[in-house]
Short mmCIF file of C-alpha atoms in Angstrom, two decimals:
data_model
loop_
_atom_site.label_atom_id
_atom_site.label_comp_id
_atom_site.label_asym_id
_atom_site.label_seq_id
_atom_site.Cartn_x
_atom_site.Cartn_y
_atom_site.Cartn_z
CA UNK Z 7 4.77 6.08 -36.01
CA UNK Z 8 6.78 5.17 -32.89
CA UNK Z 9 6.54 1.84 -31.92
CA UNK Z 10 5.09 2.37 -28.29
CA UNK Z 11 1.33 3.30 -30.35
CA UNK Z 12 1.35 0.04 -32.13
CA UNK Z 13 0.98 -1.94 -28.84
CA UNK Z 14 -1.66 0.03 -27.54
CA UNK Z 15 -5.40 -0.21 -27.88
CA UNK Z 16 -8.38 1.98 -26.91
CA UNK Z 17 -11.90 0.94 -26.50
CA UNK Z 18 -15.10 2.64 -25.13
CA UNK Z 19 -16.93 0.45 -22.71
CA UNK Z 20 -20.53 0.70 -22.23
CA UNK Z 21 -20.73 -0.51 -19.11
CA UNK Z 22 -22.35 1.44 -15.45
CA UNK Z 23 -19.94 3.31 -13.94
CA UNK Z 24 -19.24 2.41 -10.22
CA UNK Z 25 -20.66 5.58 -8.76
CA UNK Z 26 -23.94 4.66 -9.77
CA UNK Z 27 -23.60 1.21 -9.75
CA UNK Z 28 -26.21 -0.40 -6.49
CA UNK Z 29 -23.34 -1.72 -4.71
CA UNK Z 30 -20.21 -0.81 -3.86
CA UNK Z 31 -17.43 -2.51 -1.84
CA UNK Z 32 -14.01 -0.70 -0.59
CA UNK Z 33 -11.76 -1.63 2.18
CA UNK Z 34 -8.89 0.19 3.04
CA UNK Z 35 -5.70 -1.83 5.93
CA UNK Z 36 -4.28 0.70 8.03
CA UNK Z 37 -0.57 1.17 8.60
CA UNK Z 38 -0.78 -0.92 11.83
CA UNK Z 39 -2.61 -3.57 10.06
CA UNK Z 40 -0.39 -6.77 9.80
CA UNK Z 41 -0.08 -7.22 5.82
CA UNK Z 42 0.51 -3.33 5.95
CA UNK Z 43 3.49 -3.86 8.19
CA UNK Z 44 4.66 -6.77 6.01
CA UNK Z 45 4.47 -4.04 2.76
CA UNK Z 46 6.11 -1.49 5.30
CA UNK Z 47 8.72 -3.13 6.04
CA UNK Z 48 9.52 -4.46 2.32
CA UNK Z 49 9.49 -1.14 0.95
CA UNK Z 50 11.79 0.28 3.92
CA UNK Z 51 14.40 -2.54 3.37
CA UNK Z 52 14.18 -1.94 -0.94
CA UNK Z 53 14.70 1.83 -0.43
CA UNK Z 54 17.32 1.05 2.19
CA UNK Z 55 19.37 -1.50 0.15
CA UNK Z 56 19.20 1.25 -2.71
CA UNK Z 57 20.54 3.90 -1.05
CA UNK Z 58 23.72 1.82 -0.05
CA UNK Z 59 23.94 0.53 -3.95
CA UNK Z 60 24.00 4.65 -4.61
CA UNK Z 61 26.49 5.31 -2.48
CA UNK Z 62 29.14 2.72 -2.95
CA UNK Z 63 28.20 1.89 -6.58
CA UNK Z 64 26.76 4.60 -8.08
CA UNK Z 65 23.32 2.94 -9.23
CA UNK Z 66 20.78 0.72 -8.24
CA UNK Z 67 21.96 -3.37 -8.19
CA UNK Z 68 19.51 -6.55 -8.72
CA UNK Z 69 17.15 -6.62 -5.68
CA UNK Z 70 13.39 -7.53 -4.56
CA UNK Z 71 12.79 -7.27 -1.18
CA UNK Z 72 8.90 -8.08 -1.29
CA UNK Z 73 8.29 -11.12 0.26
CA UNK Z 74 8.06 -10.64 4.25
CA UNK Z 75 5.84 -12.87 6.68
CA UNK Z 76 4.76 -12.04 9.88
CA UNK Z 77 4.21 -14.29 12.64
CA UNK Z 78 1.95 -13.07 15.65
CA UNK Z 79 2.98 -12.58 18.98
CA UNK Z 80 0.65 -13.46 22.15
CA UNK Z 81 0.34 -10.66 24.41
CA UNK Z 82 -2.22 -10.54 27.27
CA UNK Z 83 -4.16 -6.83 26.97
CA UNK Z 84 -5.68 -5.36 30.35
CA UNK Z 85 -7.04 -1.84 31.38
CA UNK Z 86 -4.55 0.38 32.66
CA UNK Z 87 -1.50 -1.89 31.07
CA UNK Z 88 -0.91 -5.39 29.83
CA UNK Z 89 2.25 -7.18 28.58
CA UNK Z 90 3.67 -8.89 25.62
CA UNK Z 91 4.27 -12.84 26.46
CA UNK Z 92 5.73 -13.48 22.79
CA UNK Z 93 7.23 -11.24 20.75
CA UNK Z 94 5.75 -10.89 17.20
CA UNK Z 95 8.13 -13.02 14.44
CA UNK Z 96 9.15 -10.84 11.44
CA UNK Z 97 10.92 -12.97 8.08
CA UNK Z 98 12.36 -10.47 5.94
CA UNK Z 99 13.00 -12.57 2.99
CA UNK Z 100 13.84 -11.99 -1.22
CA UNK Z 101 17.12 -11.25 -3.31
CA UNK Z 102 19.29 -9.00 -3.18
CA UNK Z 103 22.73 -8.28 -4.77
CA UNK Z 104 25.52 -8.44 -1.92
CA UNK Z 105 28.66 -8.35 -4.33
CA UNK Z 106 29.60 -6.28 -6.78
CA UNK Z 107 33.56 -6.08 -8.19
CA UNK Z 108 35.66 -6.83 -5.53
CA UNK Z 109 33.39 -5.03 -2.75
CA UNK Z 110 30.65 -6.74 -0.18
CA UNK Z 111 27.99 -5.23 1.02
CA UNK Z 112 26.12 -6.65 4.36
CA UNK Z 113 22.92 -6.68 3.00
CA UNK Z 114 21.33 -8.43 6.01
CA UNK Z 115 22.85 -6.08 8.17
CA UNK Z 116 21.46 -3.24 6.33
CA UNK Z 117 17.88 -5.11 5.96
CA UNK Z 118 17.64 -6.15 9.46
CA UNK Z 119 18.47 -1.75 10.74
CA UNK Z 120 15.74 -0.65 8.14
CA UNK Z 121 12.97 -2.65 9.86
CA UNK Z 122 13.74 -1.86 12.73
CA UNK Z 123 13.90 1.93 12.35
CA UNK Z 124 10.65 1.63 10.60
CA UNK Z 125 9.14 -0.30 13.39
CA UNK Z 126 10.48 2.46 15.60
CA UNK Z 127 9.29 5.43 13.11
CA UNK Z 128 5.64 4.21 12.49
CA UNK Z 129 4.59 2.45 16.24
CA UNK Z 130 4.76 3.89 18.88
CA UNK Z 131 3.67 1.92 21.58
CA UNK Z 132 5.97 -0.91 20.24
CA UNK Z 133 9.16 -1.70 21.97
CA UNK Z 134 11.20 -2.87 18.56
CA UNK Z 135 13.90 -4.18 20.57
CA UNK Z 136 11.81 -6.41 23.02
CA UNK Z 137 8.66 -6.60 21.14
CA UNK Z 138 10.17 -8.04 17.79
CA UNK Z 139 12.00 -10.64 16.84
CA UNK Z 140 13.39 -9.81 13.24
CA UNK Z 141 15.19 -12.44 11.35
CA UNK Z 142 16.41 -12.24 7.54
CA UNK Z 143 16.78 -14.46 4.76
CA UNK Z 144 17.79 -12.34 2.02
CA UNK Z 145 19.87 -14.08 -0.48
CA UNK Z 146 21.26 -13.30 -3.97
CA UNK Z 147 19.35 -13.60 -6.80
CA UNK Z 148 19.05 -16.16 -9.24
CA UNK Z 149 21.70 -16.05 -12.55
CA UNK Z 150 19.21 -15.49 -15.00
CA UNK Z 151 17.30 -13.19 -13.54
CA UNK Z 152 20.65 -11.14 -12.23
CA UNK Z 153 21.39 -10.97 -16.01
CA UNK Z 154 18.84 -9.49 -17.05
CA UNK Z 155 19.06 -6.67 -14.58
CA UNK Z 156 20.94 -4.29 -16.13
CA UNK Z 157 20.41 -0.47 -14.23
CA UNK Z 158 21.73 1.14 -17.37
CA UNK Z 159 20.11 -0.74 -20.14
CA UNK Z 160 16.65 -0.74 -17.81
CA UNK Z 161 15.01 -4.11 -19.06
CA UNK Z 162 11.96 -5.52 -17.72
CA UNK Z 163 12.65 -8.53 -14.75
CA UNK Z 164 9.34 -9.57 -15.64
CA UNK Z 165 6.25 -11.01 -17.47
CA UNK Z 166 3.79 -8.92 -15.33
CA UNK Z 167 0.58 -6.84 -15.64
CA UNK Z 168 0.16 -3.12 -14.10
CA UNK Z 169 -3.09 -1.64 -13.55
CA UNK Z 170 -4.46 1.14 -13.07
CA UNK Z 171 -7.66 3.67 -12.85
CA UNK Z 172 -9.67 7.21 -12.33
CA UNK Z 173 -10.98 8.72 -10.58
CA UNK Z 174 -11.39 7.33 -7.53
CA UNK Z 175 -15.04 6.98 -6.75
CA UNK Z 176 -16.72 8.86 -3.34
CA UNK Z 177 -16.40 5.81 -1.61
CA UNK Z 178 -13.12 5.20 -2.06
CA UNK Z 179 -11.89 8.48 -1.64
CA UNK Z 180 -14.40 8.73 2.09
CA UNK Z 181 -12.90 4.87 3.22
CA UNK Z 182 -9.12 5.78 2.30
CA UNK Z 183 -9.29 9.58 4.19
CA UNK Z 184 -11.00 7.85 7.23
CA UNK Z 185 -8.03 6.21 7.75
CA UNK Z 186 -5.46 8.46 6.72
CA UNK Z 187 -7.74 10.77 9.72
CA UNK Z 188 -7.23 8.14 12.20
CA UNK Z 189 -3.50 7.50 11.94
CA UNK Z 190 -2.39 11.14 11.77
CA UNK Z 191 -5.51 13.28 13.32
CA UNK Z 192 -7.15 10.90 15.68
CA UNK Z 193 -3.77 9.25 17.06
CA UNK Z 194 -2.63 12.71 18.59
CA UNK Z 195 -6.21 13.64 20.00
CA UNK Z 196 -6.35 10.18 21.30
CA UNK Z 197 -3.21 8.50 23.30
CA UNK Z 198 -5.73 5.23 23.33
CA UNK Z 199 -5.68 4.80 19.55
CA UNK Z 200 -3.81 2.60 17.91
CA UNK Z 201 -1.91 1.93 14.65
CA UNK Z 202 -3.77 -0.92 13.46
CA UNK Z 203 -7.08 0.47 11.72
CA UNK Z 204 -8.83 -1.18 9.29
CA UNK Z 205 -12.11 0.77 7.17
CA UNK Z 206 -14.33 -1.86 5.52
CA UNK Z 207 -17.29 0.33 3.27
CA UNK Z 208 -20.38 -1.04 1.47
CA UNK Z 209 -22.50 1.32 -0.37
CA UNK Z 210 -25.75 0.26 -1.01
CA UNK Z 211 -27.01 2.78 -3.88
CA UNK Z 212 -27.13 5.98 -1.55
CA UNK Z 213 -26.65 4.93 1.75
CA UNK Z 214 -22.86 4.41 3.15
CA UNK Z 215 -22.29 1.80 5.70
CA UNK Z 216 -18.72 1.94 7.46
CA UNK Z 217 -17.24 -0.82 9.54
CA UNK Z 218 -14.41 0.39 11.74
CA UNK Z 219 -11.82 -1.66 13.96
CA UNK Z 220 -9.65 0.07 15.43
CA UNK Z 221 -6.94 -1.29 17.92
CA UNK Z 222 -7.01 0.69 21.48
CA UNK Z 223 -3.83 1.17 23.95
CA UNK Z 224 -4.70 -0.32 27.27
CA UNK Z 225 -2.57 1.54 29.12
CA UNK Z 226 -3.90 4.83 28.23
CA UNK Z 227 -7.51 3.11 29.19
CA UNK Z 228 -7.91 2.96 33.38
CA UNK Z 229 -11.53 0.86 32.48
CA UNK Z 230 -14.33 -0.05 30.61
CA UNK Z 231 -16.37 3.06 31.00
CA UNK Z 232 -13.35 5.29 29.60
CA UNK Z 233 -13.07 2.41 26.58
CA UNK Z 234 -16.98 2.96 25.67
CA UNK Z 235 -16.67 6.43 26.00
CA UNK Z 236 -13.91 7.04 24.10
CA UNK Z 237 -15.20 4.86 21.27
CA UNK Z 238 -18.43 6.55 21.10
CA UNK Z 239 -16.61 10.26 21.25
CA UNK Z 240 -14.29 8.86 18.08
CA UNK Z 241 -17.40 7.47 16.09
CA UNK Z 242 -18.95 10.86 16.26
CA UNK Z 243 -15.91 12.58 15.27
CA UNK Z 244 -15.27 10.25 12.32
CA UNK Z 245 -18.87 10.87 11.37
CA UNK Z 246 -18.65 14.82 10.82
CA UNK Z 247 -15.43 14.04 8.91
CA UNK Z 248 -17.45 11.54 6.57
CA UNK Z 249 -19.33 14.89 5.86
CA UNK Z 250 -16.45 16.58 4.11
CA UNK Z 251 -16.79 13.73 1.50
CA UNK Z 252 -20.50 12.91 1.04
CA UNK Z 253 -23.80 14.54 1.20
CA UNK Z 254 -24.90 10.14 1.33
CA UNK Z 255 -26.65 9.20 4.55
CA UNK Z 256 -23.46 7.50 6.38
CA UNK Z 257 -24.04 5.02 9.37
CA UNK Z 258 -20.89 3.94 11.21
CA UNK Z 259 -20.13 1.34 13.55
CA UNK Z 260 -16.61 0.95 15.62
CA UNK Z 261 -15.29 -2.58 17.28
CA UNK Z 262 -18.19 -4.54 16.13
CA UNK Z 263 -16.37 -7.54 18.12
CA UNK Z 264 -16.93 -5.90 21.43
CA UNK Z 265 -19.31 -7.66 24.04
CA UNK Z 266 -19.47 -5.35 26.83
CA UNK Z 267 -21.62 -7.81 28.89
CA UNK Z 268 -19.07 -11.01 28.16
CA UNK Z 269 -15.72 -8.19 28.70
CA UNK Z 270 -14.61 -8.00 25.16
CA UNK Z 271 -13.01 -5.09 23.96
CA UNK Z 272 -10.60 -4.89 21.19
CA UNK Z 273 -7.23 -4.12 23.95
CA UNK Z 274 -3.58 -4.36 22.58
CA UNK Z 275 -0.53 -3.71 24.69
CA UNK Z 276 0.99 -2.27 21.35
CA UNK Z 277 -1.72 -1.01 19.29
CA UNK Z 278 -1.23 -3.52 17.09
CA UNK Z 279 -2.69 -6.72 16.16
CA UNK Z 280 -0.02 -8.91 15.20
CA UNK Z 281 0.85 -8.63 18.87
CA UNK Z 282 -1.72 -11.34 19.43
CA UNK Z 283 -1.50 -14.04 16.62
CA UNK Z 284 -2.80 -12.27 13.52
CA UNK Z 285 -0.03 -12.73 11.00
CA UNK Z 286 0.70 -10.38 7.89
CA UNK Z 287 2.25 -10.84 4.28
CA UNK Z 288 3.14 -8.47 1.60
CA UNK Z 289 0.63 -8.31 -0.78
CA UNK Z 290 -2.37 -9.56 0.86
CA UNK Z 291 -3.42 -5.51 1.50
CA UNK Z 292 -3.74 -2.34 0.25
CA UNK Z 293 -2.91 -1.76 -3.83
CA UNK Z 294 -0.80 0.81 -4.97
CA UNK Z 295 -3.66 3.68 -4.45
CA UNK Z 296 -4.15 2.62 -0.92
CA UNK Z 297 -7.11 0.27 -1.58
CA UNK Z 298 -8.40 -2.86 -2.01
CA UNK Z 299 -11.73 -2.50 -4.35
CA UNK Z 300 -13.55 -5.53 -5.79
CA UNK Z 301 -15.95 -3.28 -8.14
CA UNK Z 302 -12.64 -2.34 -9.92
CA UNK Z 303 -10.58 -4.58 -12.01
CA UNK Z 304 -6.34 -4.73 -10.44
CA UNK Z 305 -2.96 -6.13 -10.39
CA UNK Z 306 -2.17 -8.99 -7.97
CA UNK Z 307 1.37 -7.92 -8.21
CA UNK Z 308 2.66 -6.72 -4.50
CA UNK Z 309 4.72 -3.43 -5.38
CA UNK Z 310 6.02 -2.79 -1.88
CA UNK Z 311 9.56 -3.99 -1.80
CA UNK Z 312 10.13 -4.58 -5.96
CA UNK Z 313 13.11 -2.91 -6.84
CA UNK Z 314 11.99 1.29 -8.53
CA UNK Z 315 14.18 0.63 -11.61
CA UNK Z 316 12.91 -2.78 -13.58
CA UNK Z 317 10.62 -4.49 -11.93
CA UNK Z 318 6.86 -3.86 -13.86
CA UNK Z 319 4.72 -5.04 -10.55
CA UNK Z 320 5.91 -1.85 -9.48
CA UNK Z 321 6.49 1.21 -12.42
CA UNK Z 322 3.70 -0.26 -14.27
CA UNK Z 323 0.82 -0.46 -11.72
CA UNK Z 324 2.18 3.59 -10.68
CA UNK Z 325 2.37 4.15 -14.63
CA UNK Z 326 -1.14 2.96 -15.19
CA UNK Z 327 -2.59 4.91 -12.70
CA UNK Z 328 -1.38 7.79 -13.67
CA UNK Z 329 -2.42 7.37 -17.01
CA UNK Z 330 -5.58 6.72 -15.89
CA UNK Z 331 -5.81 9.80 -14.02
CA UNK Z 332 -4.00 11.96 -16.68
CA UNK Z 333 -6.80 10.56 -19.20
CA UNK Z 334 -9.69 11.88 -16.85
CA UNK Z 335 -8.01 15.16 -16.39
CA UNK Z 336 -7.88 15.88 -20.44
CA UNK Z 337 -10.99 14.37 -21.26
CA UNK Z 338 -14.54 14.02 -20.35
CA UNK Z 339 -15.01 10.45 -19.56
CA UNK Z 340 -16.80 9.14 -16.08
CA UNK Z 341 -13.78 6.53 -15.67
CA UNK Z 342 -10.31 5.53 -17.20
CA UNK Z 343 -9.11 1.85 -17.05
CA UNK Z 344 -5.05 1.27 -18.54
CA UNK Z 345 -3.44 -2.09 -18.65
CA UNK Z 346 -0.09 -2.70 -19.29
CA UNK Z 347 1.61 -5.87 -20.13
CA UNK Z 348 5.55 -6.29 -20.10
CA UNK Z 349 7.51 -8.93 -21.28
CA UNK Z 350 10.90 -9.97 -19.26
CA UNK Z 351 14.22 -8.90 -20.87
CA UNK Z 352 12.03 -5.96 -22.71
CA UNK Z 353 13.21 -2.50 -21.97
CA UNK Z 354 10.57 -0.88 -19.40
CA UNK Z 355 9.60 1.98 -21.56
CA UNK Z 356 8.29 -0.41 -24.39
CA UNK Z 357 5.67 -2.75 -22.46
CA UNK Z 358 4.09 -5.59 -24.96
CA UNK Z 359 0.60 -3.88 -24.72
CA UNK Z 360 -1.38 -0.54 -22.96
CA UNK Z 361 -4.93 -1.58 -23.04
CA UNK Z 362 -7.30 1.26 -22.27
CA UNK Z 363 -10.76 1.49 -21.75
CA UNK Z 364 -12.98 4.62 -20.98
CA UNK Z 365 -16.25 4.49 -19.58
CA UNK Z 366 -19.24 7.28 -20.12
CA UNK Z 367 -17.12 9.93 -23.30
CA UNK Z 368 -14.68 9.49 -25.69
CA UNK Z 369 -11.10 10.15 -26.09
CA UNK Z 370 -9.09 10.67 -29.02
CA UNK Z 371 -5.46 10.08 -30.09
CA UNK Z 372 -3.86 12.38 -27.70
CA UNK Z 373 -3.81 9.25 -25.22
CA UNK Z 374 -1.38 8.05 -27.03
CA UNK Z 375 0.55 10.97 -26.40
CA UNK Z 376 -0.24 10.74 -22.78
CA UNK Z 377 1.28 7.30 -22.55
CA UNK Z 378 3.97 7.97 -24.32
CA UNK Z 379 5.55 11.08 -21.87
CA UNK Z 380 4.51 8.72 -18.99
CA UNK Z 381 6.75 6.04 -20.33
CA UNK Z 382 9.41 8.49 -20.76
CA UNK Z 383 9.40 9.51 -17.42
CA UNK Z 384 9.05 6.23 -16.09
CA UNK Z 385 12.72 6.37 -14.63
CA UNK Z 386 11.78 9.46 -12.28
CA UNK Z 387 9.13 6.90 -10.46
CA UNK Z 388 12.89 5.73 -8.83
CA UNK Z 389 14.00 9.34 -7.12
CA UNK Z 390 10.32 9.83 -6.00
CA UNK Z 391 10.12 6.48 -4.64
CA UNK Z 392 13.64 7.02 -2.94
CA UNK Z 393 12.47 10.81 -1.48
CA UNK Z 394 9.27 8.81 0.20
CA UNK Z 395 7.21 10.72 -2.46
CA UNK Z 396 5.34 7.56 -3.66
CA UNK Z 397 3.30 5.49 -1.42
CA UNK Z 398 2.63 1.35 -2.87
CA UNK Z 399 0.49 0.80 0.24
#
């Protein structure tokens, strides 16, 4: 028997289901959102260091790119046009291998012109140059760790848990399309909407209650009446969209900060937050399937920025999900839960434990057999990750 079945263990749980559990909590951070940025920008400077390590070396070097703070601005919003007084303070921090032979790379340089073309690519009411201050601290890695990076030998650079799950519930699949319908519907019917959207759902048994805040472009907003009205115009367009993914009674509500009669409305020079003092880290969002969901059990590892070839918070939270989902497509179970343990210095494809857990059927030994081609294609997670196949946020 190959050694990849001995670590892993299968268990039925009798346990409710989330769909028909009473409650239900999902929240899904928009691309705009602060933390989001932080993961955007991570991943853009990982991908960007590895396609200079591909081109001058041939493979991948030692890198993790996913620690990056953001520091609000201060900006002062007004209708018709407002201005930025600070810029927003970006630290693009983590390690990263700069040497290699007798050849340097400038991996700051190269850090510093991926976040800024992302800033550029993703926000468009955001002056990179002017509105941004981006400063990097990338250094080289640690000895020990650097040693046990090996591209070719592919061992784990960590003692780290991936998890994963199916099928995404009706909730979760209604809170993470309402935002994916904002960003890349809503944005080109609407000049006044923003990049920073964040969907917060609570289902209570059948009834679907979804808090919306969505930043709004001052410029393209002469005055309050055009605000309102474009507000309540986007709250009934979201709520015939909600209808493509629920026959549940669905109540929405949009800007629940807003107080008309005081003069607050949620205006941003940029469309974005951080702007305006909210700050953003990596990790603090959006796991790997786009969501943050407390009725589900997840990893705390932050994938955005890990390098695709050894580090686990990454393949392993994308491996178990697919698993998961893979599981639910061959058998007839209500939900699939995989965990999967590595152990630093351990190659990738031969993690220290897959738990899995089914909920409402059975499965048989062909999970095995599941987990085992997803381990073997576990190096292919790098080229899709590289051709902006794989989202982490």
């Amino acid at each position: 028997m190959n050694a990849h079945f001995m670590k892993i263990t299968v268990e039925t749980l009798d346990r409710i289901p989330v769909e028909k559990q009473r409650v239900e909590i999902v929240e899904r951070k928009g691309m705009g959102h602060p933390d989001s940025v932080a993961d955007g920008l991570a991943e853009s400077v990982s991908r960007a260091l590895c396609r200079e390590y591909l081109q001058n070396f041939g493979y991948i070097l030692h890198h993790n790119t996913d620690e990056c703070q953001i520091v609000g601005g201060q900006s002062q919003p007004s209708f018709g046009g407002g201005v930025i007084i600070e810029p927003v303070y970006i630290l693009l921090v983590g390690r990263a291998t700069a040497l290699f032979g007798n050849k340097r790379l400038p991996i700051r340089a190269i850090a510093v012109r991926a976040a800024h073309e992302y800033l550029e690519e993703n926000f468009r009411n955001l002056n990179a140059d002017t509105d941004a201050i981006i400063d990097c601290k990338i250094w080289e890695g640690s000895q020990d760790l650097k040693s046990v990076y090996d591209p070719r030998r592919k061992l784990a650079n960590d003692t780290s848990v991936g998890v994963g799950y199916a099928p995404l519930s009706e909730t979760e699949k209604l809170t993470l399309q309402m935002e994916r319908y904002i960003y890349i519907n809503l944005r080109n019917s609407y000049p006044e909407v923003g990049e920073d959207v964040k969907v917060m759902s609570s289902r209570i048994e059948n009834k679907i209650s979804l808090t919306i805040a969505i930043a709004m472009v001052d410029k393209h907003i002469p005055d309050a009446d055009h605000y309102i009205s474009v507000k309540e115009e986007i709250a009934e367009e979201l709520l015939d969209f909600a209808k493509k993914f629920t026959d549940k009674d669905v109540s929405l509500a949009i800007n629940t900060a807003d107080d008309y009669e005081k003069g607050i409305y949620y205006l941003t020079v940029t469309g974005l937050s951080m702007e305006n003092g909210d700050d953003g880290s990596v990790g603090r969002g959006n796991r790997i399937n786009g969501l943050i969901t407390p009725n589900r059990p997840v990893s705390m590892e932050a994938a955005a920025g890990k390098n695709p070839v050894t580090h686990v918070g990454k393949l392993y939270n994308i491996t178990a999900t697919r698993i998961a989902e893979d599981i639910v497509r061959n058998y007839e179970v209500d939900e699939a839960y995989v965990k999967m343990l590595s152990q630093i210095g351990r190659p990738v494809t031969d993690p220290l434990v897959v738990g899995i857990s089914v909920i409402g059927g059975k499965v048989d030994t062909g999970v095995e057999e599941i987990v085992r081609q997803r381990l073997e294609r576990i190096e292919g997670i790098k080229d899709e990750i590289l051709a902006g196949k794989i989202k982490v946020f």
